[in-house]
GROMACS .gro file of C-alpha atoms in nm:
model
  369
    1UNK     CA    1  12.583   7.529  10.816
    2UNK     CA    2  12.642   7.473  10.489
    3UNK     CA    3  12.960   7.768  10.493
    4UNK     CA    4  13.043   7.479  10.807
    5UNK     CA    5  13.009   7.226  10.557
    6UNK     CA    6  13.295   7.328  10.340
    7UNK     CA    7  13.513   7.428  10.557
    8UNK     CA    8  13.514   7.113  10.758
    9UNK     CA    9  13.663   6.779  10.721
   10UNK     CA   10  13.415   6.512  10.867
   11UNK     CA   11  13.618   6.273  11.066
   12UNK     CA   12  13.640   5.885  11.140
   13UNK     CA   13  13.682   5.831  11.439
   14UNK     CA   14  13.426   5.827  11.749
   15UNK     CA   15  13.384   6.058  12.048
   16UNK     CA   16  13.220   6.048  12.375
   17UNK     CA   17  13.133   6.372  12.501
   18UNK     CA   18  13.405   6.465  12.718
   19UNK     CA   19  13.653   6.289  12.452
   20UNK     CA   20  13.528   6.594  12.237
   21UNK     CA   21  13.558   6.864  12.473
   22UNK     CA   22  13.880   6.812  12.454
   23UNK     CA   23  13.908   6.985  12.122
   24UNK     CA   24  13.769   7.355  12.191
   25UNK     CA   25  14.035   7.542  12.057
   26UNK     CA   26  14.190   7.646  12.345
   27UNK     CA   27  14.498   7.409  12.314
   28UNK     CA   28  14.644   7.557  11.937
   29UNK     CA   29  14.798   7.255  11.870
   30UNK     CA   30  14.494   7.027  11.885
   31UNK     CA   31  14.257   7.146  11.627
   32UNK     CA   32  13.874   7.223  11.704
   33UNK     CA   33  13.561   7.015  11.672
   34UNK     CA   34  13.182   6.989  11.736
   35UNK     CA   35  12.891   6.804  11.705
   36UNK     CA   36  12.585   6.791  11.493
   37UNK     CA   37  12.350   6.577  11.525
   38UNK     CA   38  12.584   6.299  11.607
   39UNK     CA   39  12.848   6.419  11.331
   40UNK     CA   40  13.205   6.521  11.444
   41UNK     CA   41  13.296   6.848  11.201
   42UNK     CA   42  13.651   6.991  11.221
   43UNK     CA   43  13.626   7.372  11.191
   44UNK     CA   44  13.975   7.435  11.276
   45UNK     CA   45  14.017   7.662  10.984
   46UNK     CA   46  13.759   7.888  11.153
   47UNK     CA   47  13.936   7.882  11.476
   48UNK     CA   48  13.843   8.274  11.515
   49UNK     CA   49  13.504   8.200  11.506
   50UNK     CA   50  13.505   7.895  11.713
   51UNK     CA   51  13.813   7.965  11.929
   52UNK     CA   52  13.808   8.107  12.308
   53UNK     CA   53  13.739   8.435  12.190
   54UNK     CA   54  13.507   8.362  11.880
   55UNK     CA   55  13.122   8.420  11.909
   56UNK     CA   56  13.102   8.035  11.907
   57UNK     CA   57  13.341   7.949  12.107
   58UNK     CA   58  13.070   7.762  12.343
   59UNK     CA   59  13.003   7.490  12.039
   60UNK     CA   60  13.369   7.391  12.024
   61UNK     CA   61  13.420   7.099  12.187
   62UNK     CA   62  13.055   6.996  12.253
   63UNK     CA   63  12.762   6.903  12.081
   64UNK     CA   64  12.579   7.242  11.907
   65UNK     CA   65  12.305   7.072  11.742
   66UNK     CA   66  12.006   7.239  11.959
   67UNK     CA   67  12.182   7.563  11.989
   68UNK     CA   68  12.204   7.609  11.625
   69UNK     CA   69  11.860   7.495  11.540
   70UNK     CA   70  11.702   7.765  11.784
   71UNK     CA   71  11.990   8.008  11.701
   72UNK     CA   72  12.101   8.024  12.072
   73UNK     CA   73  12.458   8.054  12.184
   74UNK     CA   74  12.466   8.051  12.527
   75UNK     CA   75  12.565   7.719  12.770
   76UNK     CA   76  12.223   7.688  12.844
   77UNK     CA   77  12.126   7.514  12.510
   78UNK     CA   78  12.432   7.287  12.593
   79UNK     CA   79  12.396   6.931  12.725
   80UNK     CA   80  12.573   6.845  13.004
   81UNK     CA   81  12.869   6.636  12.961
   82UNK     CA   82  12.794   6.313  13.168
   83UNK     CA   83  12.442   6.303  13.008
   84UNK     CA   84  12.291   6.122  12.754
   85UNK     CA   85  12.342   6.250  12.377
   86UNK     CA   86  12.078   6.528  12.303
   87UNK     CA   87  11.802   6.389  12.126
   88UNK     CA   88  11.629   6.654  11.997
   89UNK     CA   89  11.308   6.475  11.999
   90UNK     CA   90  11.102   6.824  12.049
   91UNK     CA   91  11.281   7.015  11.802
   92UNK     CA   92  11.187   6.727  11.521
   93UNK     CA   93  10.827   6.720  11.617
   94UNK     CA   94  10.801   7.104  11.589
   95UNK     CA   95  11.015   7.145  11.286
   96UNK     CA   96  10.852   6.862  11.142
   97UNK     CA   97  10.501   6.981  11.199
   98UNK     CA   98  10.582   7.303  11.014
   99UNK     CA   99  10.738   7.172  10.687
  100UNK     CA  100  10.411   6.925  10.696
  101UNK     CA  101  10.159   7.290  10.722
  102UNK     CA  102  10.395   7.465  10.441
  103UNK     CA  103  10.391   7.148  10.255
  104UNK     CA  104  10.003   7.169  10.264
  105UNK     CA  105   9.968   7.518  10.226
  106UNK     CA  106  10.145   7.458   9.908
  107UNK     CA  107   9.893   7.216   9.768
  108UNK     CA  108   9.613   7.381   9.600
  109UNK     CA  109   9.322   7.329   9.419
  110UNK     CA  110   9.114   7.449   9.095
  111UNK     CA  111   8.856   7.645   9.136
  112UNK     CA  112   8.645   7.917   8.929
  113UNK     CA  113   8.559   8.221   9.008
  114UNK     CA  114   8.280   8.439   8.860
  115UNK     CA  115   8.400   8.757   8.644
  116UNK     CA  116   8.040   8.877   8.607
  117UNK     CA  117   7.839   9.042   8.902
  118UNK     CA  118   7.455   8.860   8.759
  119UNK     CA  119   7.403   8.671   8.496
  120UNK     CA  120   7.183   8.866   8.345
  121UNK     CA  121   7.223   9.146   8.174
  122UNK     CA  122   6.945   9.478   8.209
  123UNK     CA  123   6.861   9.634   7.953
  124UNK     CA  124   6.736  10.013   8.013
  125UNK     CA  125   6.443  10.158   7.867
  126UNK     CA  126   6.505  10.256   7.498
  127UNK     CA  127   6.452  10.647   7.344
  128UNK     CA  128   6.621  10.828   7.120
  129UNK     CA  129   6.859  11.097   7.199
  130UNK     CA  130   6.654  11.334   7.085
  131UNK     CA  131   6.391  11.265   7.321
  132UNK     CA  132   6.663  11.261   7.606
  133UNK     CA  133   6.773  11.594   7.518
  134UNK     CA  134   6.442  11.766   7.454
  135UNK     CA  135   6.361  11.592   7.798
  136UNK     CA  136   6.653  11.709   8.013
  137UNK     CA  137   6.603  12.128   7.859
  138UNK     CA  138   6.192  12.137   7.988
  139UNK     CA  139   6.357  11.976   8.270
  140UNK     CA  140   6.639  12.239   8.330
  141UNK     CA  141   6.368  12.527   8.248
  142UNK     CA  142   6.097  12.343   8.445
  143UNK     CA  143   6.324  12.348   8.748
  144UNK     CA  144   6.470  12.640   8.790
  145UNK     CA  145   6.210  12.772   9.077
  146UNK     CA  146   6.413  12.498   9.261
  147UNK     CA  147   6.717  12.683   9.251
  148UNK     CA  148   6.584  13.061   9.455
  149UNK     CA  149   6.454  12.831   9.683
  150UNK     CA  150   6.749  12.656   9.755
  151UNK     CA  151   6.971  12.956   9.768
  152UNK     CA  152   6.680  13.104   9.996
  153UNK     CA  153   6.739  12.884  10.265
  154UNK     CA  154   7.095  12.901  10.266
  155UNK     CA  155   7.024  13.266  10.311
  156UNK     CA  156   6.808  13.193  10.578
  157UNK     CA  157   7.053  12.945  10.772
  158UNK     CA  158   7.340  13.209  10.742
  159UNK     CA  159   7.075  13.437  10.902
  160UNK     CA  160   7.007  13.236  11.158
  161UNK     CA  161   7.317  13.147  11.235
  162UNK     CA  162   7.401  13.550  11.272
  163UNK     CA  163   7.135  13.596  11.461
  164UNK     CA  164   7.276  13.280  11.714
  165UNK     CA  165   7.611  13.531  11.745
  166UNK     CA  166   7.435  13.777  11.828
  167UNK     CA  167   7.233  13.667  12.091
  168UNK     CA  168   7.534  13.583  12.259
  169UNK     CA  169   7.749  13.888  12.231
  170UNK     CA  170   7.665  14.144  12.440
  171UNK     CA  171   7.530  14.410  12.152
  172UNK     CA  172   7.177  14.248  12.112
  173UNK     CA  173   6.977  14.472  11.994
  174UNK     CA  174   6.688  14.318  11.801
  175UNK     CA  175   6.754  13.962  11.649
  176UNK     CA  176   6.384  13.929  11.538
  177UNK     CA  177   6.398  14.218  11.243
  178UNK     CA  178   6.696  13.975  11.092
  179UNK     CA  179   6.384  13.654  11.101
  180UNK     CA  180   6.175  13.865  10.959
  181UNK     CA  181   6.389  14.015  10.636
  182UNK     CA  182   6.475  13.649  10.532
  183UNK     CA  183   6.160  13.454  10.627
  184UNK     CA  184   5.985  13.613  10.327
  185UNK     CA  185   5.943  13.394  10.018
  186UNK     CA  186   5.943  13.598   9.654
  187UNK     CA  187   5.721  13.430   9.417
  188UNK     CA  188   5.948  13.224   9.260
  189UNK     CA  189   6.124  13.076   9.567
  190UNK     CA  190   5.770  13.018   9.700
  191UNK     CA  191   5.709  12.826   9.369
  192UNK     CA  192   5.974  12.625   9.406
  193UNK     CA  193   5.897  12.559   9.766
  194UNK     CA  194   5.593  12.413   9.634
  195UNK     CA  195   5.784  12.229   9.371
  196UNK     CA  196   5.967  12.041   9.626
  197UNK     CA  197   5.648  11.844   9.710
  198UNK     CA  198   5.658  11.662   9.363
  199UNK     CA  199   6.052  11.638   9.339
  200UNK     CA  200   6.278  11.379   9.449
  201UNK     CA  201   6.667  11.451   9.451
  202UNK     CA  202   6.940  11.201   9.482
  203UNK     CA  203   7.028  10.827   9.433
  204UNK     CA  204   6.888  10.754   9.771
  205UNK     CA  205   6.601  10.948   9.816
  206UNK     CA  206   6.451  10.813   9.480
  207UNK     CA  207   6.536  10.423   9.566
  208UNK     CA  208   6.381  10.475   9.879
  209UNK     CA  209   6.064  10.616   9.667
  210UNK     CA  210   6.088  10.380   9.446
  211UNK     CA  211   6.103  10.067   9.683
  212UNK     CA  212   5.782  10.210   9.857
  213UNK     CA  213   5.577  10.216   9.517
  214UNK     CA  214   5.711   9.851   9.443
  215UNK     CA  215   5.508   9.752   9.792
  216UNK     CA  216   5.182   9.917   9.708
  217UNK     CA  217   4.922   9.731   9.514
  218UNK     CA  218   4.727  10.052   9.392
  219UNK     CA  219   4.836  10.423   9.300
  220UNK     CA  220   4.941  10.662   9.558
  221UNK     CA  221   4.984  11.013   9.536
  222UNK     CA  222   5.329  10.971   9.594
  223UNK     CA  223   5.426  10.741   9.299
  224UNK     CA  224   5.682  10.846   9.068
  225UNK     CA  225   5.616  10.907   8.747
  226UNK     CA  226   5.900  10.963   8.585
  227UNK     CA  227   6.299  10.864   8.698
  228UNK     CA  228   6.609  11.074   8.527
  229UNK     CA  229   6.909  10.939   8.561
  230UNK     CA  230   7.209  11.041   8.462
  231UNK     CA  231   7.367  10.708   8.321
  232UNK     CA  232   7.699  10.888   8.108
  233UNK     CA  233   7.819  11.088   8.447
  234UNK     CA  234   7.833  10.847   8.724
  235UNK     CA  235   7.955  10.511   8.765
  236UNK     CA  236   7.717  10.222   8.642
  237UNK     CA  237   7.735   9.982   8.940
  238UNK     CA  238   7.525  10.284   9.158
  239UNK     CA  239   7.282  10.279   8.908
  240UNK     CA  240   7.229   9.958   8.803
  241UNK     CA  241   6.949   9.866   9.035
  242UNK     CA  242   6.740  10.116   8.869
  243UNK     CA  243   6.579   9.912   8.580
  244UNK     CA  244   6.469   9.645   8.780
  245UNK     CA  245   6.340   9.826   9.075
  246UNK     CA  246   6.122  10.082   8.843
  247UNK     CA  247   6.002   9.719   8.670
  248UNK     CA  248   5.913   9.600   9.028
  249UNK     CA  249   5.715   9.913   9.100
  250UNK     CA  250   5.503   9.845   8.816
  251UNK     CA  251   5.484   9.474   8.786
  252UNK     CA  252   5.351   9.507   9.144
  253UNK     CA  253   5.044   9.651   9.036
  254UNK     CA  254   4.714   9.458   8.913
  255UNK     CA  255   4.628   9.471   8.496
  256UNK     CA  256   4.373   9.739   8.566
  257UNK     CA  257   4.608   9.983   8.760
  258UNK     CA  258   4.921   9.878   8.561
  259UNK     CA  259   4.757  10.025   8.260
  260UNK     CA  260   4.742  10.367   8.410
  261UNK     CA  261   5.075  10.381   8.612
  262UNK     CA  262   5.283  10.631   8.386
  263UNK     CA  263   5.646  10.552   8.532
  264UNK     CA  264   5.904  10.573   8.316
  265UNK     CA  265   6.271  10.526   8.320
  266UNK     CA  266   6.519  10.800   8.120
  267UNK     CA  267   6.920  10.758   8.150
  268UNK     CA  268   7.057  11.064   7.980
  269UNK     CA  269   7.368  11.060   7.788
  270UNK     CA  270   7.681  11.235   7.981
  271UNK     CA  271   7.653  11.617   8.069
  272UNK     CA  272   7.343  11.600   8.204
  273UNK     CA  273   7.387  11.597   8.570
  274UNK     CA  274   7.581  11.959   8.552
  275UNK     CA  275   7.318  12.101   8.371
  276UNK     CA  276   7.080  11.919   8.646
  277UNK     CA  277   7.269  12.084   8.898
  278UNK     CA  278   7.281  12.453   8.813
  279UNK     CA  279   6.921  12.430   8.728
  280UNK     CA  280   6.838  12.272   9.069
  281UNK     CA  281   7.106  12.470   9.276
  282UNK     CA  282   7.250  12.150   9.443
  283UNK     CA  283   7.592  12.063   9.387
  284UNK     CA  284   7.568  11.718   9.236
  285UNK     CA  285   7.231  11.574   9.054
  286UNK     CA  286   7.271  11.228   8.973
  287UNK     CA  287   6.914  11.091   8.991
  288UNK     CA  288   6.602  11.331   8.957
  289UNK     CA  289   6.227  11.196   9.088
  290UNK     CA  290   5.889  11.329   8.956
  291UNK     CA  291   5.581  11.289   9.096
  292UNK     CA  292   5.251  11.359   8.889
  293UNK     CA  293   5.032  11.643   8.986
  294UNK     CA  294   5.236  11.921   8.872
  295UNK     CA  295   5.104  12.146   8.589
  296UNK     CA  296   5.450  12.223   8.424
  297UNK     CA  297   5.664  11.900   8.509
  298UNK     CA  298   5.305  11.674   8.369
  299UNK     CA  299   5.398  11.790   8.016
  300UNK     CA  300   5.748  11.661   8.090
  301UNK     CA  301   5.581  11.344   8.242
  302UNK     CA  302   5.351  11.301   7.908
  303UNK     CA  303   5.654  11.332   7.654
  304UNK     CA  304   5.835  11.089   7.866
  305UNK     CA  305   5.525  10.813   7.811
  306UNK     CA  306   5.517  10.911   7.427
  307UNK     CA  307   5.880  10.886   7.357
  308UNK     CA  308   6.040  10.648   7.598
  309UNK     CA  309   5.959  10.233   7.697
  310UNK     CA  310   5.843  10.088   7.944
  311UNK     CA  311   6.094   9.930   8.222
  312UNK     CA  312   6.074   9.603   8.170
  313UNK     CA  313   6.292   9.297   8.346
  314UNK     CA  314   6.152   8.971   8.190
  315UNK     CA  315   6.273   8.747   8.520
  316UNK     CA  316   6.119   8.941   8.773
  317UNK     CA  317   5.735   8.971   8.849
  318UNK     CA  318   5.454   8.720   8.738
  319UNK     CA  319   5.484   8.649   8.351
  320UNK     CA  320   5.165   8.648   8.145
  321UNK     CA  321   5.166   8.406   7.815
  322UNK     CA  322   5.384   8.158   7.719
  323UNK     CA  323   5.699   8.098   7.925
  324UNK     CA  324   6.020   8.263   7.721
  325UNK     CA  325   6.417   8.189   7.745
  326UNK     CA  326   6.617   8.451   7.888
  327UNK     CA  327   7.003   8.391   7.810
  328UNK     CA  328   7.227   8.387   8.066
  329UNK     CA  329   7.541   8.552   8.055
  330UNK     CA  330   7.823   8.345   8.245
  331UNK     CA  331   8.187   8.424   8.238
  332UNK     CA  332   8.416   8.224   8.479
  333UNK     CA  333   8.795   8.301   8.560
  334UNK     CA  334   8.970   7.910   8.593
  335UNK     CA  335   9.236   7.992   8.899
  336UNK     CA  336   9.373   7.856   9.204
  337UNK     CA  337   9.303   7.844   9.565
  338UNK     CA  338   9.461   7.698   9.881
  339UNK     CA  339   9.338   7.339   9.993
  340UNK     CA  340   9.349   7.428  10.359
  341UNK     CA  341   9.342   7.799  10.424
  342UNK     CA  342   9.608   7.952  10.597
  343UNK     CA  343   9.433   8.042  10.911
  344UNK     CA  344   9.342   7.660  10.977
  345UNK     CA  345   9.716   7.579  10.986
  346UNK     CA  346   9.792   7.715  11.305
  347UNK     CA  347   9.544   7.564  11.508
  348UNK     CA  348   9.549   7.208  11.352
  349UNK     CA  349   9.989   7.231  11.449
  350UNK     CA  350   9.938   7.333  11.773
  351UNK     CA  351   9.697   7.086  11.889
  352UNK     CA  352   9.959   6.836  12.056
  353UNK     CA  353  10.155   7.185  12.181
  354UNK     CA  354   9.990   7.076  12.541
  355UNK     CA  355  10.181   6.748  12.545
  356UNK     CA  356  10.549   6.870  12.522
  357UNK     CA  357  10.597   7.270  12.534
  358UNK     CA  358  10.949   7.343  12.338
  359UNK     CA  359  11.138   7.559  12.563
  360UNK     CA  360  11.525   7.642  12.422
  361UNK     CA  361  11.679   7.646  12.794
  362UNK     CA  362  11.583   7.291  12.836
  363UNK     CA  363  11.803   7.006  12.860
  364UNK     CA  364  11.683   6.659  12.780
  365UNK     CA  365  11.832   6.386  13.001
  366UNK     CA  366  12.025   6.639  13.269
  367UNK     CA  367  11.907   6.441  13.620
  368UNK     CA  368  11.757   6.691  13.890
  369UNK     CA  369  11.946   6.850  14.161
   0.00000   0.00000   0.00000
């Protein structure tokens, strides 16, 4: 249009219809016109794009306003000579109803979002690195039974899974002298066999533990006693429940039994869940468990209660003494958002689509055959 625009020269004079089909190029001495929107535009100097054998040679002459506002060039979008002028009425009402949804798309409003997950901020149990460190080598010595039972029953499940092959091939000989070589537990992969009833490996496994202990009232033979986790080697938002749900554990106890629940809470510095690993004989040790009742990993258990705090979150569990202000920490982010939301447009412009359906072959005023 607007390339239209400065080619043409708008003219002064007035047309009816089939005054202006008159002037559609085909004559070369007459010069050619159409019609927009009841505007006459002489495009003559664009006669090969408007001429008999230009791609718009069905505007010249006649009026192209709906054909160019749905981007159709065909005689259908045409209106019929003897008709009334095209009033577009449809077109306005559609148009019109999208620059009003942009228009309030583009409004929008403050708002503030929150740059910090809680407002509070945990704080883990304090001890001192040496502690931690002296910790974490009982712990890789303590735990090394662990690691011959592990690689025992991998042993045994590549065994078995032999033996499964050979069943089905057709040289079976005797499958149940393989069972019986690799059923056999050596001391220490018996000892860590019985180890494993006082362990708990993973960041699951120990939050399930944990969550159990924080709905019992009284000890249980299951409680943990001590949590390692390995804060400097994994990230902190699959931690961070941790220090709060080792507080609720304890704080769900009475006075009498909160005096002798022993749980503690260690998060060692980076390094530590390699080390965890290889003396375990697991791939990945983020979170260690341990349950009381076992002679060696007790003396790790009672140098955890010397040197390390308690867990303690102020805010959760029933508060003894006078009440105490705990800070909040509050950051905010002042941005922007959308007044209506974008998927609310569509369905508040269509609601009067039922009325009049736009349809680009249709031609306003043409009477019925």
């Amino acid at each position: 249009m607007d390339k239209v625009r400065r080619q043409a020269v708008a003219t002064k004079r007035t047309f009816t219809p089939r005054e202006l089909c008159e002037f559609n190029g085909k004559d070369e001495s007459t010069p050619v016109y159409l019609a927009i929107r009841g505007i006459v535009y002489d495009v003559s100097k664009s006669r090969h794009m408007y001429g008999p054998q230009g791609p718009y040679c069905n505007f010249a002459g006649r009026d192209a306003s709906r054909g160019l506002a749905l981007s159709a060039f065909d005689e259908s979008v045409l209106t019929d000579l003897d008709a009334p002028i095209d009033p577009l009425e449809e077109l306005e009402n559609c148009f019109g109803r999208m620059a009003t949804a942009r228009a309030v798309n583009d409004k929008r409003r403050q708002v503030f979002k929150h740059a910090l997950e809680k407002p509070y901020t945990t704080v883990w149990p304090s001890s001192s690195t040496e502690t931690q460190t002296e910790i974490l080598n009982d712990l890789c010595v303590a735990l090394h039974p662990l690691s011959s039972y592990f690689a025992h029953t991998r042993r045994v499940s590549k065994a078995q899974h032999r033996r499964t092959r050979r069943r089905t091939s057709k040289n079976n000989t005797n499958p149940t002298s393989i069972s019986t070589a690799h059923d056999q537990l050596s001391d220490p992969e018996l000892k860590g066999k019985k180890m494993l009833d006082f362990v708990c490996i993973g960041i699951n496994s120990t939050t399930r533990a944990l969550e159990r202990q924080a709905q019992r009232s009284t000890l249980h033979a299951n409680d943990l006693a001590l949590v390692i986790v390995c804060k400097g080697d994994v990230e902190p938002q699959l931690v961070a429940h941790f220090p709060g749900l080792a507080h609720a554990a304890r704080s769900a106890k009475n006075d009498s039994v909160r005096r002798e629940d022993k749980l503690r809470l260690v998060g060692v510095a980076a390094g530590a869940e390699q080390r965890l690993a290889q003396a375990v004989g697991q791939h990945r040790v983020s979170v260690l468990g341990i349950r009381a009742g076992h002679a060696e990993l007790d003396v790790i258990v009672e140098k955890a209660q010397s040197g390390c705090s308690v867990p303690s979150v102020p805010w959760i569990g029933i508060q003894r003494g006078d009440p105490v202000f705990h800070p909040v920490c509050v950051r905010e982010l002042q941005t922007s958002a959308p007044i209506i939301s974008k998927k609310q447009i569509p369905a508040k412009a269509s609601e009067n689509d039922g009325k009049r359906k736009l349809e680009p072959t249709s031609r306003p005023g043409k009477k019925a055959k």
